[in-house]
Amino acid sequence: MKVTKMLRNSRFLLAGVVTVVGWIMAGCGGEDSRASPAMALFAGDVSIASGSADGTGTEARFSDPRYVAIDSLGNVYVADNGNGTIRKITPAGVVTTLAGAAGEFGYVNDSGAAARFDSPRGIATDSEGNVYVADAGNHAIRKITPEGKVSTFAGSATGGAGNTDDPIGTDASFNWPNGLALSSDGSTLYVADSDNHVIRQIDLATTAVTTLAGAAGVPDYVNGTGAAARFNSPRGVALASDGSKLFVADSYNHVIRQIDIASATKDVTTLAGTAGESGFTNDIGTDARFDFPTGLACDGLKLYVADGDNNVIRQIDIVTAGVITLAGDTAGGAGYVDAVGTSARFDWPYGVATDSAGHVYVADSDNNTIRKIDIATSAVTTLAGFAGHGYANATGAAARFDVPNGIAIDSLGNVYVADTDNNAIRKITPGGVVTTFAGSAAGLAGHADGLGTTALFNAPWGVVTDSSDNVYVADYGNDAIRKITPGGMVSTLVDSGTDVAAVFDGPDDVAVDSQGNVYVAAYRGNTIGKITPDGVVSTLAGTGTPGYTNGPGISAQFNGPWSIATDSADNVYVSDYANNAIRKIDASGRVSTFAGSPTGLSGSTDGAGTRARFAMPGYVTTDSAGNVYVTDIGNNTIRKITSAGVVTTLAGTAGQNGFTPGALPGALSNPAGIRVFGTTLYFVSNNGLVAISHLP
């Protein structure tokens, strides 16, 4: 499957009040033709979620935060992995950068912004306000003073990855260290030395490094004493409140281990989960199941686990080994929802920490946020950062989508959105009210026909409506074409179980002509399929082998056909993504290059036909005058092609990433699905729906 998060990781903050323009009047001829084209957000959010910005609460931006730690004053420290920085969040939610410079990776010991890190991971604080960081890419443990002075405490980037036992400080070596835990007396720092598959300890007074358990370079699963035990890429560590045990998230074994550090033999046993059996089960001890657990935190008799691939936070009773879900979807669904308990959603939670007031803090890495859970109520809120995506039915900017792609519009002006990562088809009324039209209201993936939310989809990408307002869906993950009636009844038109499966190998988009034929752009299969109203399936164009060849349909070649559209004359237009071209299939089935380089060169040049240049053209649509509109993803622009093949840039500025509403061209970010209704153009940008009124 294509990586849908490509769209998620590039958003721009939209400030101010969102204005809805030219929706209902667009279909009625009531717009003022003298007005200039203007761009505005209609529903959802177009904000850039990832980045590096200090500020308060949702004003701040993070990039792939991995681990968190809390000091005695309630400040939260974040290893902001994607930015290569260490951030600090006050109890009031004010975010600042303690050390490092966003996007500047390296190995420099200095103060504040002059210091450099490479993939900072585990983080811990001591009673004097010092912060310790597992600088994974540099294979070192760094120390930051309260004043922001950075030094290397143990290990050394110049020495590279390795495992040298019983050395002092920078003479030691690590291999991608991750989780850290500091003893309550401040004497010992414990390290999950992930790629060495061992647990190390550092004496803070002498900086002497020793191996507590495991054998360097020997990944396995063995319960035993000290060096006889085996781990497989341990990521998280946490200490029992009395300091007698060290808990380990043994990530690749999918289990939670414990080391009896109070004993002379340092016995290693399994607290919960069964090695090699990933899954999701709440039960006792080895009957429970985890899927790539990472961060750990302990408060008294409870252990909290960031169960990464299950997208949940689990709670383990240390005495009984009973495992429950504290927060997150018990079906493992990823998303972003602040709610209570299992109604909340996370997306790859990685690190956790607890405070003395009964809260768990979560580095919600793929949501680029720091979340906060009230243990007593299981209520989840966002402390800092902004995700921008989620699953919320609401009106206008209050609605949330998760990587929406294709859109379609019916005769009444309702917009249907293929909400890809939510596995649903959403409906937006002319008044901006967003509901779930079909697919699981919980975002579950699957393949099931049925009415409305009883149906299941798997990463739907493209949608189109016919003259009867039926909605057709390119159900990418199921290799299927689905049909939804105006009443919401979902059926399967064709799927990969047929003898024409190659035609639907990665269906990305669908189109309908005046005769009711359905056309399919098969991204993986490099073909264009056709389904007649009688259900006869054939290959309209493409050999199935990636390439760039014009000519009769089945001898032509495409390379990643992304989207498809028809005009009033039933010509078929294809955005040939990897060839950086717009192709045309005429009534005789012959394929030609309508616009873009005949050799696949990328760029942003306007011009006629093959003199124009595109960069990863995404979705295409047509209007009643025969113009073709293209979301040019790589350029962050909307391009217009006349029926004569002349290409101009309608909206967005090549090379700029953001969202600037108002007069064109403005700025865009990751444009996707696109449709015309009257004289208004609608398209997806990040997780929002944007309207351009008064088309020229």
XYZ file of C-alpha atoms in Angstrom:
696
model
C 0.000 0.000 0.000
C 1.133 3.504 -0.696
C 2.303 5.489 2.295
C -0.683 7.685 3.053
C 1.229 9.531 5.757
C 3.144 11.317 3.021
C 0.273 13.790 3.085
C 0.085 13.891 6.868
C 3.598 15.138 7.518
C 3.326 18.448 5.710
C 0.770 20.936 6.972
C 0.496 24.669 7.438
C -1.167 26.505 10.300
C -4.282 28.383 9.173
C -5.026 31.347 11.369
C -8.169 33.372 11.598
C -11.778 32.711 10.691
C -12.565 30.337 7.850
C -14.842 31.795 5.184
C -17.112 29.562 3.107
C -17.528 30.876 -0.427
C -19.591 30.149 -3.485
C -21.018 26.748 -2.640
C -24.750 26.687 -3.242
C -24.807 29.583 -5.706
C -22.127 27.911 -7.786
C -24.602 25.353 -9.097
C -27.376 27.888 -9.657
C -25.655 30.510 -11.747
C -26.072 33.053 -8.996
C -22.436 34.084 -8.562
C -21.182 37.485 -9.571
C -19.203 36.747 -12.743
C -17.147 39.888 -12.194
C -15.711 38.603 -8.917
C -12.108 37.449 -8.844
C -11.251 33.838 -8.030
C -10.709 33.291 -4.301
C -9.622 30.363 -2.178
C -10.977 29.371 1.248
C -11.247 26.374 3.566
C -14.634 24.664 3.609
C -14.234 21.720 5.984
C -11.577 20.002 8.049
C -8.107 21.387 8.591
C -5.270 22.288 6.234
C -2.724 23.082 8.918
C 0.804 21.736 8.898
C 1.051 19.517 11.955
C 4.708 18.546 11.995
C 7.528 21.021 12.355
C 9.355 22.897 15.052
C 7.622 25.830 16.670
C 7.727 26.961 20.260
C 4.505 28.251 21.748
C 1.660 27.337 24.053
C -0.354 24.150 23.645
C -1.536 23.551 20.091
C 0.516 26.504 18.820
C 3.647 24.385 19.276
C 4.892 21.936 16.670
C 6.864 18.700 17.054
C 8.217 16.185 14.558
C 8.082 12.519 15.526
C 8.460 12.955 19.303
C 9.653 9.673 20.822
C 10.193 9.780 24.589
C 9.123 12.004 27.496
C 10.321 12.604 31.056
C 9.061 14.741 33.936
C 10.999 16.677 36.555
C 10.023 17.415 40.154
C 8.372 20.698 39.127
C 6.072 19.051 36.613
C 7.941 20.164 33.517
C 7.795 17.656 30.655
C 10.897 17.070 28.524
C 10.528 15.698 25.020
C 13.037 13.971 22.772
C 11.839 15.564 19.526
C 13.383 12.950 17.266
C 12.406 14.357 13.876
C 13.741 17.790 14.737
C 16.887 16.573 16.508
C 16.081 18.707 19.561
C 15.174 18.490 23.236
C 12.011 20.403 24.082
C 10.577 21.523 27.427
C 6.886 21.929 28.281
C 5.858 23.761 31.438
C 2.794 22.631 33.445
C 0.938 25.476 31.695
C 1.761 23.971 28.300
C 4.383 26.500 27.226
C 6.852 24.818 24.859
C 10.461 25.941 24.396
C 13.542 24.344 22.867
C 16.074 23.430 25.534
C 18.895 22.228 23.300
C 19.639 21.552 19.655
C 18.491 23.281 16.478
C 15.541 21.998 14.442
C 16.645 20.112 11.355
C 20.344 20.506 12.202
C 21.625 17.027 13.004
C 25.117 16.132 14.158
C 27.310 15.725 17.207
C 28.232 18.980 18.939
C 28.654 19.632 22.656
C 27.720 23.234 23.291
C 24.994 25.342 24.868
C 21.360 25.473 23.766
C 20.795 25.910 20.051
C 24.495 25.464 19.295
C 24.406 21.819 20.394
C 23.602 19.031 17.937
C 21.932 15.632 18.328
C 21.151 12.760 15.957
C 17.878 10.914 16.612
C 17.472 11.701 20.319
C 15.366 9.016 21.992
C 15.222 8.102 25.684
C 15.178 10.906 28.230
C 15.440 11.141 32.032
C 15.793 13.883 34.650
C 17.534 14.026 38.027
C 16.745 15.965 41.201
C 19.194 18.725 40.279
C 17.451 19.562 37.029
C 19.889 17.799 34.712
C 18.456 16.030 31.678
C 19.979 12.833 30.259
C 19.370 11.920 26.624
C 19.940 8.685 24.726
C 21.338 10.185 21.525
C 20.667 7.087 19.442
C 22.197 8.134 16.128
C 25.369 9.206 17.891
C 25.444 6.042 20.067
C 25.969 8.174 23.155
C 24.348 9.312 26.386
C 24.310 13.113 26.573
C 23.757 15.368 29.576
C 22.067 18.777 29.587
C 22.433 21.070 32.586
C 19.529 23.283 33.719
C 21.280 26.120 31.865
C 21.226 24.146 28.602
C 24.901 23.150 28.470
C 25.271 19.859 26.570
C 28.086 17.361 27.172
C 28.669 13.689 26.492
C 28.174 11.637 29.612
C 28.920 8.172 28.241
C 29.663 6.710 24.837
C 30.974 8.697 21.910
C 29.811 9.361 18.368
C 33.430 9.445 17.230
C 33.826 5.883 18.454
C 30.775 4.676 16.528
C 28.414 1.880 17.462
C 29.611 -0.997 19.591
C 29.660 -2.568 23.028
C 32.698 -2.151 25.231
C 32.017 -3.277 28.765
C 33.277 -1.807 32.037
C 34.849 1.328 30.578
C 34.504 4.834 31.935
C 32.350 7.554 30.329
C 33.258 8.307 26.732
C 35.442 5.195 26.480
C 32.238 3.157 26.515
C 30.263 2.416 23.375
C 26.561 1.856 22.688
C 24.526 0.830 19.657
C 21.330 2.868 19.174
C 20.454 3.387 22.846
C 16.776 4.120 23.440
C 14.948 4.149 26.780
C 16.472 5.565 29.970
C 15.519 5.220 33.629
C 17.169 6.882 36.617
C 17.177 5.329 40.086
C 15.309 7.279 42.771
C 18.527 7.993 44.659
C 20.121 9.389 41.515
C 23.013 6.963 41.602
C 22.365 4.796 38.532
C 21.127 5.374 34.999
C 19.710 2.351 33.177
C 19.861 2.168 29.378
C 17.978 0.019 26.868
C 20.887 -0.474 24.462
C 18.593 -1.535 21.620
C 20.841 -2.699 18.812
C 23.195 -4.394 21.236
C 20.135 -6.225 22.654
C 21.264 -5.604 26.228
C 20.386 -3.555 29.290
C 23.269 -1.372 30.489
C 23.753 0.642 33.666
C 25.866 3.720 34.301
C 27.186 4.733 37.709
C 26.524 8.489 37.765
C 29.318 9.172 40.247
C 32.066 7.431 38.248
C 30.415 7.167 34.767
C 31.418 3.471 34.742
C 29.303 1.489 32.265
C 28.413 -2.194 32.796
C 26.008 -4.674 31.259
C 23.185 -5.571 33.611
C 21.532 -8.294 31.501
C 21.716 -9.813 28.040
C 24.589 -10.593 25.672
C 25.810 -7.958 23.228
C 24.941 -8.706 19.615
C 22.889 -11.804 20.429
C 19.169 -11.116 19.877
C 16.923 -13.835 21.301
C 14.442 -14.578 24.040
C 15.788 -16.280 27.144
C 14.786 -15.846 30.765
C 17.793 -16.359 33.016
C 20.358 -14.654 35.184
C 22.214 -11.581 33.986
C 24.385 -12.351 30.964
C 22.516 -15.614 30.332
C 19.300 -13.739 29.531
C 18.474 -12.634 25.992
C 16.505 -9.676 24.609
C 15.547 -8.590 21.099
C 15.820 -4.841 20.533
C 14.626 -3.605 23.946
C 13.278 -0.041 23.677
C 11.883 1.054 27.043
C 12.913 0.734 30.700
C 11.236 1.779 33.951
C 12.015 1.231 37.618
C 9.656 -0.062 40.270
C 8.940 2.592 42.871
C 10.981 0.723 45.486
C 13.880 0.301 43.062
C 13.878 -3.486 43.343
C 12.983 -4.258 39.735
C 13.694 -2.857 36.334
C 10.971 -3.380 33.733
C 11.922 -3.725 30.071
C 9.832 -3.315 26.915
C 11.371 -6.122 24.860
C 10.026 -4.717 21.627
C 10.804 -7.313 18.978
C 9.790 -10.114 21.341
C 6.479 -8.297 22.023
C 6.787 -8.847 25.784
C 7.373 -6.969 29.021
C 10.309 -8.345 30.996
C 11.485 -7.652 34.546
C 14.973 -7.758 36.037
C 15.391 -8.347 39.766
C 18.122 -5.753 40.262
C 17.982 -6.158 44.057
C 19.300 -9.713 43.731
C 22.912 -10.646 43.192
C 22.011 -12.820 40.195
C 19.898 -10.181 38.379
C 17.234 -12.712 37.385
C 15.275 -11.898 34.213
C 11.662 -13.112 33.914
C 8.639 -12.276 31.769
C 5.932 -10.160 33.384
C 3.414 -10.100 30.511
C 3.055 -11.247 26.926
C 4.374 -14.272 25.030
C 7.582 -13.991 23.027
C 7.139 -13.997 19.284
C 3.351 -13.727 19.466
C 2.266 -10.212 18.590
C -1.360 -9.259 18.988
C -3.798 -7.528 21.285
C -5.186 -9.366 24.309
C -5.987 -8.080 27.776
C -5.356 -10.954 30.171
C -3.042 -12.153 32.923
C 0.716 -12.435 32.431
C 1.779 -14.539 29.461
C -1.821 -14.818 28.248
C -1.746 -11.123 27.350
C -0.515 -9.962 23.953
C 1.327 -6.828 22.814
C 2.483 -5.565 19.432
C 5.846 -3.795 19.503
C 5.733 -2.222 22.978
C 8.178 0.653 23.388
C 7.986 3.177 26.252
C 7.396 2.265 29.903
C 6.555 4.228 33.046
C 5.776 3.109 36.585
C 3.843 4.666 39.452
C 3.620 2.483 42.513
C 1.951 -0.807 41.647
C 1.025 0.007 38.065
C 3.166 -0.126 34.920
C 2.152 1.826 31.805
C 3.093 0.628 28.332
C 3.112 2.469 25.020
C 1.907 -0.439 22.887
C 3.092 1.082 19.632
C 1.655 -1.033 16.831
C -1.632 -1.453 18.707
C -1.922 2.344 19.102
C -2.934 2.054 22.758
C -1.658 2.701 26.266
C -1.809 -0.444 28.393
C -1.735 -0.751 32.180
C -0.189 -3.708 34.007
C -0.764 -4.529 37.655
C 2.750 -5.373 38.843
C 1.481 -7.735 41.560
C -1.066 -9.746 39.557
C 0.402 -9.147 36.039
C -3.131 -8.297 34.885
C -3.165 -6.250 31.674
C -5.902 -3.774 30.717
C -6.233 -0.968 28.191
C -6.046 2.462 29.771
C -6.691 4.450 26.590
C -6.870 3.962 22.843
C -8.838 1.839 20.401
C -8.970 -1.806 21.491
C -9.162 -2.800 17.821
C -5.807 -1.146 17.184
C -7.163 1.639 15.001
C -4.819 4.602 14.583
C -6.101 8.163 14.682
C -6.258 11.313 16.731
C -9.162 11.751 19.129
C -9.158 13.319 22.586
C -11.760 11.343 24.541
C -12.180 8.985 27.480
C -10.541 5.566 27.557
C -11.050 3.377 24.518
C -12.827 6.177 22.651
C -9.510 8.037 22.406
C -7.175 7.465 19.473
C -3.374 7.493 19.173
C -1.032 6.991 16.242
C 2.175 5.154 17.186
C 2.469 6.176 20.844
C 6.135 5.680 21.657
C 7.203 7.023 25.039
C 5.335 7.442 28.336
C 6.012 9.096 31.683
C 4.042 9.562 34.891
C 3.819 12.421 37.361
C 2.952 12.479 41.057
C -0.522 13.866 40.387
C -1.896 10.777 38.651
C -1.232 11.489 34.982
C 0.446 9.615 32.152
C 2.135 11.657 29.433
C 2.456 10.154 25.977
C 4.767 11.001 23.086
C 2.225 10.345 20.331
C 4.827 10.165 17.599
C 2.861 10.001 14.344
C 0.398 12.576 15.626
C 3.315 14.907 16.466
C 1.719 15.678 19.817
C 2.209 15.176 23.543
C -0.931 13.728 25.080
C -1.986 13.608 28.725
C -4.098 10.899 30.373
C -5.861 11.315 33.710
C -5.358 7.860 35.218
C -8.429 8.063 37.462
C -10.851 8.844 34.623
C -8.845 7.645 31.553
C -9.602 11.003 29.941
C -7.137 11.875 27.164
C -6.263 15.468 26.259
C -3.566 17.130 24.180
C -0.937 18.933 26.233
C 1.049 20.361 23.317
C 1.417 20.038 19.574
C -1.120 19.790 16.802
C -2.185 16.715 14.826
C -4.660 18.293 12.390
C -6.150 14.930 11.516
C -8.615 12.654 13.272
C -12.151 11.361 12.890
C -14.812 13.866 13.877
C -18.206 14.529 12.323
C -18.954 18.213 12.745
C -19.496 21.383 10.738
C -16.793 23.125 8.727
C -13.399 23.528 10.353
C -14.464 21.530 13.424
C -14.620 18.316 11.369
C -11.606 16.036 11.149
C -10.344 13.693 8.450
C -7.322 11.413 8.284
C -5.512 11.613 4.948
C -8.510 12.275 2.705
C -7.872 11.710 -0.983
C -10.474 11.514 -3.756
C -13.644 13.591 -3.748
C -16.882 13.502 -5.733
C -19.928 15.786 -5.956
C -23.544 14.756 -6.554
C -26.283 16.676 -8.346
C -27.301 18.443 -5.119
C -23.813 19.718 -4.346
C -23.015 17.211 -1.601
C -19.335 16.317 -1.530
C -18.185 12.742 -0.877
C -14.667 12.237 0.465
C -12.584 9.071 0.424
C -11.227 9.408 3.966
C -8.378 6.972 3.394
C -6.815 6.387 6.799
C -10.236 6.417 8.476
C -11.416 3.721 6.029
C -14.631 5.623 5.432
C -16.585 7.636 2.898
C -17.560 10.945 4.415
C -20.321 13.273 3.185
C -20.257 17.069 3.352
C -23.493 18.948 2.745
C -23.605 22.353 1.003
C -23.818 23.804 4.514
C -20.515 22.178 5.481
C -21.992 19.497 7.763
C -19.746 16.404 7.774
C -21.117 12.922 8.453
C -19.979 9.346 7.809
C -21.804 8.166 4.700
C -20.388 4.645 4.625
C -17.689 2.678 6.400
C -17.012 2.041 10.055
C -17.653 4.971 12.352
C -14.672 3.693 14.352
C -12.326 3.739 11.360
C -11.983 -0.041 11.175
C -10.557 -1.566 8.002
C -12.074 -4.580 6.282
C -14.306 -5.733 3.447
C -18.017 -5.930 4.164
C -21.047 -4.851 2.172
C -24.013 -3.383 3.982
C -25.829 -0.202 4.877
C -23.872 2.882 5.863
C -21.570 2.356 8.820
C -22.093 -1.412 8.817
C -19.991 -1.597 5.642
C -16.203 -1.808 5.763
C -13.522 -0.418 3.424
C -9.749 -0.722 3.404
C -7.935 2.490 2.453
C -10.426 3.918 -0.067
C -8.679 6.347 -2.427
C -10.869 7.548 -5.284
C -14.612 8.273 -5.566
C -16.949 9.399 -8.352
C -20.704 9.891 -8.751
C -22.883 8.946 -11.709
C -25.973 10.670 -13.110
C -28.153 8.853 -10.570
C -25.983 9.995 -7.647
C -24.572 6.545 -6.974
C -21.052 6.748 -5.550
C -18.314 4.458 -6.867
C -15.246 3.830 -4.705
C -11.733 2.647 -5.577
C -11.208 0.504 -2.478
C -7.430 0.345 -2.736
C -6.618 -1.971 0.140
C -9.248 -4.480 -0.949
C -8.373 -4.312 -4.673
C -12.082 -3.734 -5.228
C -14.552 -1.345 -6.827
C -17.494 -0.650 -4.540
C -20.837 1.020 -5.238
C -22.910 3.050 -2.774
C -26.508 3.980 -3.544
C -27.850 7.423 -2.563
C -29.433 5.671 0.420
C -26.040 4.436 1.613
C -26.261 0.750 0.629
C -22.765 -0.559 -0.164
C -22.133 -3.410 -2.595
C -19.051 -4.782 -4.346
C -19.060 -4.175 -8.078
C -15.831 -6.059 -8.844
C -13.020 -7.283 -6.599
C -9.715 -9.121 -6.789
C -11.462 -12.454 -6.485
C -12.498 -12.260 -10.134
C -10.507 -13.594 -13.078
C -9.606 -10.022 -14.043
C -7.739 -9.233 -10.831
C -4.836 -7.606 -12.687
C -7.158 -4.851 -13.871
C -7.734 -3.914 -10.231
C -4.241 -4.252 -8.802
C -4.171 -1.213 -6.554
C -7.246 0.683 -7.794
C -6.552 4.320 -7.067
C -9.357 6.226 -8.741
C -12.594 5.768 -10.665
C -14.461 7.720 -13.351
C -17.845 7.341 -15.081
C -18.753 8.291 -18.676
C -22.101 9.332 -20.189
C -22.961 5.701 -21.004
C -22.519 4.540 -17.411
C -19.202 2.809 -17.989
C -16.878 2.860 -14.979
C -13.151 3.372 -15.556
C -10.471 2.391 -13.065
C -6.899 3.677 -12.677
C -4.928 0.743 -11.241
C -1.843 2.262 -9.639
C 0.084 -0.940 -8.970
C -1.157 -2.739 -12.048
C -0.259 0.131 -14.409
C -3.511 -0.397 -16.299
C -6.778 1.385 -17.011
C -9.771 -0.904 -16.519
C -13.315 -0.605 -17.796
C -16.559 -1.968 -16.344
C -19.694 -1.764 -18.488
C -23.164 -1.234 -16.967
C -23.700 -4.973 -17.540
C -20.628 -5.792 -15.440
C -18.308 -6.778 -18.282
C -14.728 -6.079 -17.228
C -11.846 -5.420 -19.613
C -8.518 -3.640 -19.851
C -8.973 -0.383 -21.726
C -5.291 0.534 -21.824
C -1.919 -0.487 -20.439
C 0.191 -3.601 -20.747
C 0.572 -4.011 -16.991
C 4.299 -3.318 -17.259
C 5.483 0.116 -16.095
C 6.762 2.338 -18.890
C 5.892 5.295 -21.107
C 4.490 4.298 -24.494
C 1.713 5.918 -26.521
C -0.395 4.004 -29.017
C -3.348 1.611 -29.163
C -4.801 0.920 -25.704
C -3.451 -2.473 -24.707
C -0.013 -1.751 -26.205
C 0.367 1.549 -24.321
C 2.286 1.811 -21.059
C 1.759 3.817 -17.875
C 3.849 4.190 -14.739
C 1.714 4.547 -11.634
C -1.589 5.875 -13.047
C -2.971 7.806 -10.095
C -6.259 9.351 -11.173
C -8.760 9.260 -14.007
C -11.517 11.500 -15.394
C -13.825 11.691 -18.411
C -15.115 14.637 -20.434
C -18.462 15.215 -22.210
C -17.132 13.465 -25.327
C -16.170 10.405 -23.230
C -12.451 10.935 -23.659
C -10.533 9.529 -20.696
C -7.753 11.508 -18.987
C -5.156 9.847 -16.765
C -2.647 11.437 -14.395
C 0.423 9.287 -15.049
C 2.088 9.985 -11.720
C 5.594 8.564 -12.140
C 5.799 9.748 -15.771
C 4.908 13.331 -14.750
C 2.364 13.517 -17.544
C -1.356 13.731 -18.277
C -2.363 11.070 -20.789
C -5.493 10.975 -22.961
C -7.408 7.944 -24.206
C -9.754 8.826 -27.092
C -12.945 7.063 -28.161
C -10.957 4.623 -30.316
C -8.872 3.605 -27.291
C -5.672 5.251 -28.510
C -3.358 6.683 -25.822
C -1.461 9.948 -26.303
C 0.316 12.495 -24.115
C -2.083 15.358 -23.545
C 0.307 17.467 -21.453
C 3.677 17.040 -19.796
C 7.054 15.791 -20.884
C 7.083 12.923 -23.407
C 10.173 11.611 -21.619
C 8.813 11.950 -18.080
C 10.829 15.011 -17.021
C 9.491 16.846 -13.984
C 9.153 20.580 -13.414
C 6.573 23.338 -13.080
C 6.615 24.942 -16.539
C 3.396 26.273 -18.056
C 2.963 25.888 -21.797
C 1.222 23.941 -24.528
C 1.085 20.161 -24.501
C 4.417 18.421 -24.124
C 6.234 21.703 -23.437
C 4.565 21.873 -20.017
C 6.049 20.172 -16.968
C 4.460 18.554 -13.902
C 5.890 17.036 -10.719
C 3.980 13.991 -9.481
C 0.551 14.914 -10.859
C -2.141 13.509 -8.601
C -5.857 13.827 -9.190
C -7.599 15.053 -12.360
C -11.092 16.282 -13.157
C -12.873 18.058 -16.031
C -15.445 20.826 -16.365
C -18.301 21.304 -18.828
C -16.096 23.368 -21.156
C -13.581 20.533 -21.575
C -10.892 21.987 -19.329
C -8.854 19.535 -17.270
C -7.721 20.397 -13.733
C -4.785 18.660 -12.030
C -3.545 18.590 -8.449
C 0.198 18.803 -9.086
C 1.358 17.296 -5.794
C 5.109 17.768 -6.187
C 4.671 21.442 -7.023
C 1.884 22.123 -4.462
C -0.183 23.713 -7.224
C -3.452 23.366 -9.120
C -2.899 23.306 -12.873
C -5.475 23.982 -15.599
C -5.284 22.469 -19.078
C -7.567 23.804 -21.813
C -9.177 21.466 -24.330
C -6.381 22.535 -26.705
C -3.759 21.334 -24.210
C -2.506 24.710 -22.940
C -1.304 24.424 -19.329
C -1.418 27.264 -16.786
C -1.045 27.383 -13.007
C -4.370 28.281 -11.391
C -3.501 28.174 -7.684
C -0.487 27.655 -5.478
C 3.118 28.616 -5.990
C 5.619 25.988 -7.076
C 8.127 25.248 -4.337
C 6.008 26.775 -1.566
C 4.280 24.686 1.074
C 1.471 26.174 3.128
C -2.021 27.579 2.869
C -2.756 31.173 1.980
C -6.484 31.798 1.512
C -7.879 34.640 -0.532
C -6.751 35.858 -3.925
C -4.981 33.449 -6.249
C -2.418 32.056 -6.663
C -1.862 31.838 -2.885
C -0.034 28.855 -1.418
C -1.088 25.203 -1.057
C 0.101 22.074 0.666
C -0.307 18.538 -0.673
C -3.351 19.016 -2.934
C -5.248 15.779 -3.590
C -8.786 14.958 -4.817
C -10.371 17.611 -7.038
C -13.825 18.321 -8.571
C -15.701 21.172 -10.263
C -19.272 22.160 -9.352
C -20.611 25.066 -11.394
C -17.972 27.770 -11.229
C -16.401 26.546 -8.005
C -13.462 24.162 -7.766
C -13.090 21.951 -4.687
C -9.977 20.055 -3.699
C -8.436 18.309 -0.726
C -5.402 19.833 0.980
C -3.866 17.892 3.867
C -6.911 17.054 6.003
C -9.222 19.785 4.753
C -11.492 20.582 1.837
C -10.709 23.854 0.034
C -12.945 25.799 -2.356
C -11.893 28.144 -5.155
C -14.877 30.269 -6.130
C -15.471 32.241 -9.348
C -13.398 30.074 -11.650
C -12.131 32.041 -14.657
